[in-house]
Amino acid sequence: MGNLKSIAVNGRSYEVCGKLGSGGFSEVYLVEDRRSKLKMALKVMVCQEDEQIQRALMEVQLHRRIDHPNVLRLLGSEIRLKAHNPRNEVEYSTTRSKEVLLLFPALTRGSLQDILNHSSLHKEPALSEIDCLQLFQGIVSGVREIHRLGLAHRDIKPANILLSDEFTPIVMDLGSVAPLNMMIQTHQDSMEMIEEAAQFSSAAYRAPELYDDCFRGQLSAA
């Protein structure tokens, strides 16, 4: 995105305060609404292929369907063509790819992975037993809501669990979701399953059957 200083989403202007992270074809920024001064997280996805566009649209639609305290809430979104901006407010490419913008609450406490990293670095306990139980309960509640819609997240890991100021766990990154139940009947099915798993789930947290090209049967959240 270059030297991004400000950006408009649905006609509302936001000042870019800094970059929070990146992954795949997306980047996440901390932004501030210039009118309300409210800070938010802005996810910017640049989609150049039809498959990327469809997955980004699916992520937006899924966020709109979910209203749960343990799943990241979508505050606003916009889908538009990228175009050159001579005023240099945002550096755009000249390709006619699509840009998908998603606004979320800014949870500056970070992720569960941040807590674990800090604990490891300073060689101190990360969480009490009570903390672990409360976090687990909240994470399961959020995942159960996703399952209720007939979907599996596929990439539940500490880095995808944000923490609110009240230490409430919030499941994020719905770009990896897939149908909850999938039937694997042939070798081709299993190879496609393995390829998808490699793309949309982290190796260290992947179910063993997602490595097995001999697996046959129904994949489910159970």
mmCIF file of C-alpha atoms in Angstrom:
data_model
loop_
_atom_site.group_PDB
_atom_site.id
_atom_site.type_symbol
_atom_site.label_atom_id
_atom_site.label_comp_id
_atom_site.label_asym_id
_atom_site.label_seq_id
_atom_site.Cartn_x
_atom_site.Cartn_y
_atom_site.Cartn_z
ATOM 1 C CA MET A 1 0.000 0.000 0.000
ATOM 2 C CA GLY A 2 3.002 2.286 0.115
ATOM 3 C CA ASN A 3 3.020 5.399 2.308
ATOM 4 C CA LEU A 4 -0.578 5.151 3.442
ATOM 5 C CA LYS A 5 -1.583 8.274 5.410
ATOM 6 C CA SER A 6 -5.350 8.348 5.135
ATOM 7 C CA ILE A 7 -8.125 6.342 3.575
ATOM 8 C CA ALA A 8 -11.865 6.712 3.028
ATOM 9 C CA VAL A 9 -14.331 3.909 3.704
ATOM 10 C CA ASN A 10 -17.913 4.509 2.547
ATOM 11 C CA GLY A 11 -17.161 8.211 2.234
ATOM 12 C CA ARG A 12 -15.838 8.542 5.790
ATOM 13 C CA SER A 13 -12.208 9.570 6.261
ATOM 14 C CA TYR A 14 -9.780 7.704 8.502
ATOM 15 C CA GLU A 15 -6.246 8.637 9.481
ATOM 16 C CA VAL A 16 -3.785 5.758 9.399
ATOM 17 C CA CYS A 17 -1.923 5.515 12.712
ATOM 18 C CA GLY A 18 0.237 2.502 11.929
ATOM 19 C CA LYS A 19 0.421 -1.006 10.556
ATOM 20 C CA LEU A 20 -0.747 -3.858 12.793
ATOM 21 C CA GLY A 21 0.165 -6.802 10.601
ATOM 22 C CA SER A 22 -0.100 -8.555 7.264
ATOM 23 C CA GLY A 23 -0.724 -11.973 5.792
ATOM 24 C CA GLY A 24 -1.591 -13.525 2.467
ATOM 25 C CA PHE A 25 -3.127 -10.796 0.298
ATOM 26 C CA SER A 26 -4.171 -8.543 3.195
ATOM 27 C CA GLU A 27 -2.746 -5.887 5.492
ATOM 28 C CA VAL A 28 -4.192 -4.570 8.756
ATOM 29 C CA TYR A 29 -3.848 -0.970 9.942
ATOM 30 C CA LEU A 30 -4.751 0.926 13.086
ATOM 31 C CA VAL A 31 -6.890 3.867 11.931
ATOM 32 C CA GLU A 32 -8.700 6.744 13.604
ATOM 33 C CA ASP A 33 -12.048 8.146 12.492
ATOM 34 C CA ARG A 34 -11.345 11.827 11.836
ATOM 35 C CA ARG A 35 -14.790 12.857 13.077
ATOM 36 C CA SER A 36 -15.367 10.666 16.129
ATOM 37 C CA LYS A 37 -11.660 10.105 16.968
ATOM 38 C CA LEU A 38 -12.553 6.444 17.530
ATOM 39 C CA LYS A 39 -9.735 4.023 16.758
ATOM 40 C CA MET A 40 -10.465 0.946 14.633
ATOM 41 C CA ALA A 41 -8.634 -1.828 12.845
ATOM 42 C CA LEU A 42 -8.814 -1.677 9.043
ATOM 43 C CA LYS A 43 -8.183 -4.839 7.046
ATOM 44 C CA VAL A 44 -7.291 -4.148 3.412
ATOM 45 C CA MET A 45 -7.469 -7.052 0.972
ATOM 46 C CA VAL A 46 -6.197 -6.567 -2.579
ATOM 47 C CA CYS A 47 -7.812 -9.213 -4.791
ATOM 48 C CA GLN A 48 -6.427 -9.791 -8.274
ATOM 49 C CA GLU A 49 -7.943 -13.201 -8.962
ATOM 50 C CA ASP A 50 -11.566 -14.326 -9.002
ATOM 51 C CA GLU A 51 -10.912 -16.871 -6.252
ATOM 52 C CA GLN A 52 -9.490 -14.157 -3.975
ATOM 53 C CA ILE A 53 -12.467 -11.898 -4.663
ATOM 54 C CA GLN A 54 -14.975 -14.660 -3.898
ATOM 55 C CA ARG A 55 -13.203 -15.578 -0.646
ATOM 56 C CA ALA A 56 -13.076 -11.929 0.447
ATOM 57 C CA LEU A 57 -16.787 -11.496 -0.308
ATOM 58 C CA MET A 58 -17.526 -14.660 1.654
ATOM 59 C CA GLU A 59 -15.610 -13.254 4.635
ATOM 60 C CA VAL A 60 -17.633 -10.023 4.526
ATOM 61 C CA GLN A 61 -20.939 -11.895 4.257
ATOM 62 C CA LEU A 62 -20.032 -14.240 7.102
ATOM 63 C CA HIS A 63 -19.136 -11.356 9.396
ATOM 64 C CA ARG A 64 -22.509 -9.787 8.626
ATOM 65 C CA ARG A 65 -24.286 -13.006 9.629
ATOM 66 C CA ILE A 66 -22.543 -13.384 12.976
ATOM 67 C CA ASP A 67 -23.425 -11.332 16.037
ATOM 68 C CA HIS A 68 -21.646 -12.973 18.952
ATOM 69 C CA PRO A 69 -19.480 -11.533 21.756
ATOM 70 C CA ASN A 70 -16.686 -14.035 21.063
ATOM 71 C CA VAL A 71 -16.443 -13.449 17.303
ATOM 72 C CA LEU A 72 -14.860 -10.293 15.878
ATOM 73 C CA ARG A 73 -17.567 -7.786 14.954
ATOM 74 C CA LEU A 74 -17.601 -6.070 11.558
ATOM 75 C CA LEU A 75 -18.199 -2.317 11.872
ATOM 76 C CA GLY A 76 -18.227 -1.482 8.174
ATOM 77 C CA SER A 77 -16.980 -2.588 4.774
ATOM 78 C CA GLU A 78 -16.495 -1.400 1.226
ATOM 79 C CA ILE A 79 -15.586 -3.148 -2.009
ATOM 80 C CA ARG A 80 -14.151 -1.090 -4.845
ATOM 81 C CA LEU A 81 -11.875 -1.134 -7.853
ATOM 82 C CA LYS A 82 -8.345 0.007 -7.260
ATOM 83 C CA ALA A 83 -7.369 3.028 -9.326
ATOM 84 C CA HIS A 84 -4.464 5.463 -9.479
ATOM 85 C CA ASN A 85 -4.867 8.393 -7.094
ATOM 86 C CA PRO A 86 -2.844 11.420 -8.252
ATOM 87 C CA ARG A 87 -3.345 13.205 -4.910
ATOM 88 C CA ASN A 88 -1.217 10.507 -3.241
ATOM 89 C CA GLU A 89 -3.707 10.105 -0.394
ATOM 90 C CA VAL A 90 -3.254 6.395 -0.909
ATOM 91 C CA GLU A 91 -0.790 4.775 -3.297
ATOM 92 C CA TYR A 92 -2.787 2.666 -5.726
ATOM 93 C CA SER A 93 -1.558 0.374 -8.461
ATOM 94 C CA THR A 94 -2.748 0.829 -12.043
ATOM 95 C CA THR A 95 -4.255 -2.662 -12.218
ATOM 96 C CA ARG A 96 -8.018 -3.023 -12.076
ATOM 97 C CA SER A 97 -7.957 -5.396 -9.152
ATOM 98 C CA LYS A 98 -10.534 -5.121 -6.394
ATOM 99 C CA GLU A 99 -9.889 -3.769 -2.943
ATOM 100 C CA VAL A 100 -11.955 -5.053 -0.024
ATOM 101 C CA LEU A 101 -11.931 -2.907 3.121
ATOM 102 C CA LEU A 102 -13.173 -4.195 6.476
ATOM 103 C CA LEU A 103 -13.431 -2.125 9.665
ATOM 104 C CA PHE A 104 -13.258 -3.838 13.054
ATOM 105 C CA PRO A 105 -12.965 -2.701 16.672
ATOM 106 C CA ALA A 106 -9.356 -1.932 17.609
ATOM 107 C CA LEU A 107 -8.397 -4.482 20.250
ATOM 108 C CA THR A 108 -5.008 -3.089 21.196
ATOM 109 C CA ARG A 109 -4.404 -5.684 23.902
ATOM 110 C CA GLY A 110 -3.323 -7.987 21.092
ATOM 111 C CA SER A 111 -3.748 -11.704 20.663
ATOM 112 C CA LEU A 112 -3.382 -14.737 22.875
ATOM 113 C CA GLN A 113 -0.171 -15.451 20.969
ATOM 114 C CA ASP A 114 1.190 -12.060 22.069
ATOM 115 C CA ILE A 115 0.531 -13.031 25.695
ATOM 116 C CA LEU A 116 2.340 -16.346 25.235
ATOM 117 C CA ASN A 117 5.281 -14.698 23.456
ATOM 118 C CA HIS A 118 5.665 -12.129 26.250
ATOM 119 C CA SER A 119 5.554 -14.880 28.853
ATOM 120 C CA SER A 120 8.194 -16.921 27.038
ATOM 121 C CA LEU A 121 10.474 -13.921 26.555
ATOM 122 C CA HIS A 122 10.327 -12.870 30.196
ATOM 123 C CA LYS A 123 10.175 -16.446 31.548
ATOM 124 C CA GLU A 124 7.100 -15.811 33.648
ATOM 125 C CA PRO A 125 3.714 -17.555 33.894
ATOM 126 C CA ALA A 126 1.385 -16.460 31.113
ATOM 127 C CA LEU A 127 -2.019 -17.378 32.490
ATOM 128 C CA SER A 128 -3.549 -18.756 35.641
ATOM 129 C CA GLU A 129 -5.719 -21.868 35.582
ATOM 130 C CA ILE A 130 -8.811 -19.682 35.994
ATOM 131 C CA ASP A 131 -7.677 -17.482 33.073
ATOM 132 C CA CYS A 132 -7.220 -20.574 30.901
ATOM 133 C CA LEU A 133 -10.678 -21.892 31.739
ATOM 134 C CA GLN A 134 -12.325 -18.530 31.019
ATOM 135 C CA LEU A 135 -10.466 -18.175 27.727
ATOM 136 C CA PHE A 136 -11.327 -21.717 26.679
ATOM 137 C CA GLN A 137 -15.001 -21.193 27.489
ATOM 138 C CA GLY A 138 -15.142 -18.020 25.390
ATOM 139 C CA ILE A 139 -13.254 -19.511 22.449
ATOM 140 C CA VAL A 140 -15.507 -22.577 22.391
ATOM 141 C CA SER A 141 -18.573 -20.335 22.517
ATOM 142 C CA GLY A 142 -17.372 -18.358 19.480
ATOM 143 C CA VAL A 143 -16.437 -21.483 17.523
ATOM 144 C CA ARG A 144 -19.809 -23.045 18.351
ATOM 145 C CA GLU A 145 -21.550 -20.037 16.788
ATOM 146 C CA ILE A 146 -19.555 -20.558 13.585
ATOM 147 C CA HIS A 147 -20.489 -24.250 13.631
ATOM 148 C CA ARG A 148 -24.142 -23.307 14.092
ATOM 149 C CA LEU A 149 -23.977 -21.706 10.651
ATOM 150 C CA GLY A 150 -22.720 -24.967 9.158
ATOM 151 C CA LEU A 151 -19.110 -23.794 8.876
ATOM 152 C CA ALA A 152 -15.697 -24.738 10.263
ATOM 153 C CA HIS A 153 -13.081 -22.049 11.016
ATOM 154 C CA ARG A 154 -10.110 -24.324 10.112
ATOM 155 C CA ASP A 155 -7.412 -22.085 11.631
ATOM 156 C CA ILE A 156 -8.072 -21.766 15.349
ATOM 157 C CA LYS A 157 -4.752 -20.858 16.982
ATOM 158 C CA PRO A 158 -3.509 -18.350 19.604
ATOM 159 C CA ALA A 159 -2.661 -15.752 16.930
ATOM 160 C CA ASN A 160 -6.308 -15.763 15.781
ATOM 161 C CA ILE A 161 -7.704 -15.138 19.266
ATOM 162 C CA LEU A 162 -7.830 -11.432 20.114
ATOM 163 C CA LEU A 163 -8.323 -10.186 23.666
ATOM 164 C CA SER A 164 -10.567 -7.314 24.711
ATOM 165 C CA ASP A 165 -9.727 -4.926 27.543
ATOM 166 C CA GLU A 166 -11.903 -7.154 29.756
ATOM 167 C CA PHE A 167 -9.821 -10.199 28.683
ATOM 168 C CA THR A 168 -12.687 -11.611 26.608
ATOM 169 C CA PRO A 169 -11.371 -13.915 23.853
ATOM 170 C CA ILE A 170 -12.550 -12.983 20.368
ATOM 171 C CA VAL A 171 -12.169 -15.296 17.370
ATOM 172 C CA MET A 172 -10.852 -13.494 14.290
ATOM 173 C CA ASP A 173 -9.851 -14.236 10.680
ATOM 174 C CA LEU A 174 -12.908 -15.776 9.066
ATOM 175 C CA GLY A 175 -11.203 -15.962 5.685
ATOM 176 C CA SER A 176 -10.322 -19.615 6.226
ATOM 177 C CA VAL A 177 -13.844 -20.979 6.818
ATOM 178 C CA ALA A 178 -15.261 -23.937 4.894
ATOM 179 C CA PRO A 179 -18.383 -26.124 5.043
ATOM 180 C CA LEU A 180 -18.569 -27.964 8.345
ATOM 181 C CA ASN A 181 -19.012 -31.453 6.868
ATOM 182 C CA MET A 182 -17.084 -32.666 3.819
ATOM 183 C CA MET A 183 -17.122 -36.172 2.339
ATOM 184 C CA ILE A 184 -13.749 -37.527 1.177
ATOM 185 C CA GLN A 185 -14.352 -40.478 -1.157
ATOM 186 C CA THR A 186 -11.501 -40.588 -3.675
ATOM 187 C CA HIS A 187 -7.754 -40.005 -3.825
ATOM 188 C CA GLN A 188 -8.423 -36.774 -5.720
ATOM 189 C CA ASP A 189 -10.739 -35.627 -2.915
ATOM 190 C CA SER A 190 -8.039 -36.296 -0.324
ATOM 191 C CA MET A 191 -5.347 -34.471 -2.330
ATOM 192 C CA GLU A 192 -7.624 -31.442 -2.737
ATOM 193 C CA MET A 193 -8.318 -31.584 1.002
ATOM 194 C CA ILE A 194 -4.577 -31.583 1.780
ATOM 195 C CA GLU A 195 -3.909 -28.679 -0.608
ATOM 196 C CA GLU A 196 -6.732 -26.612 0.899
ATOM 197 C CA ALA A 197 -5.564 -27.382 4.414
ATOM 198 C CA ALA A 198 -2.037 -26.255 3.541
ATOM 199 C CA GLN A 199 -3.432 -22.964 2.243
ATOM 200 C CA PHE A 200 -5.988 -22.181 4.937
ATOM 201 C CA SER A 201 -4.789 -23.788 8.171
ATOM 202 C CA SER A 202 -1.527 -23.476 10.098
ATOM 203 C CA ALA A 203 0.567 -26.649 10.121
ATOM 204 C CA ALA A 204 1.125 -26.751 13.893
ATOM 205 C CA TYR A 205 -2.637 -26.648 14.570
ATOM 206 C CA ARG A 206 -3.849 -28.844 11.700
ATOM 207 C CA ALA A 207 -5.844 -32.011 12.354
ATOM 208 C CA PRO A 208 -3.820 -35.210 11.623
ATOM 209 C CA GLU A 209 -6.291 -36.435 8.985
ATOM 210 C CA LEU A 210 -5.608 -33.290 6.946
ATOM 211 C CA TYR A 211 -2.124 -34.681 6.232
ATOM 212 C CA ASP A 212 -3.366 -38.151 5.253
ATOM 213 C CA ASP A 213 -3.866 -38.799 1.532
ATOM 214 C CA CYS A 214 -5.361 -42.206 2.410
ATOM 215 C CA PHE A 215 -8.147 -40.712 4.506
ATOM 216 C CA ARG A 216 -11.687 -41.591 3.395
ATOM 217 C CA GLY A 217 -14.858 -40.580 5.137
ATOM 218 C CA GLN A 218 -16.567 -37.472 6.461
ATOM 219 C CA LEU A 219 -14.577 -34.518 7.748
ATOM 220 C CA SER A 220 -16.396 -32.686 10.500
ATOM 221 C CA ALA A 221 -15.762 -30.439 13.477
ATOM 222 C CA ALA A 222 -16.187 -33.419 15.774
#
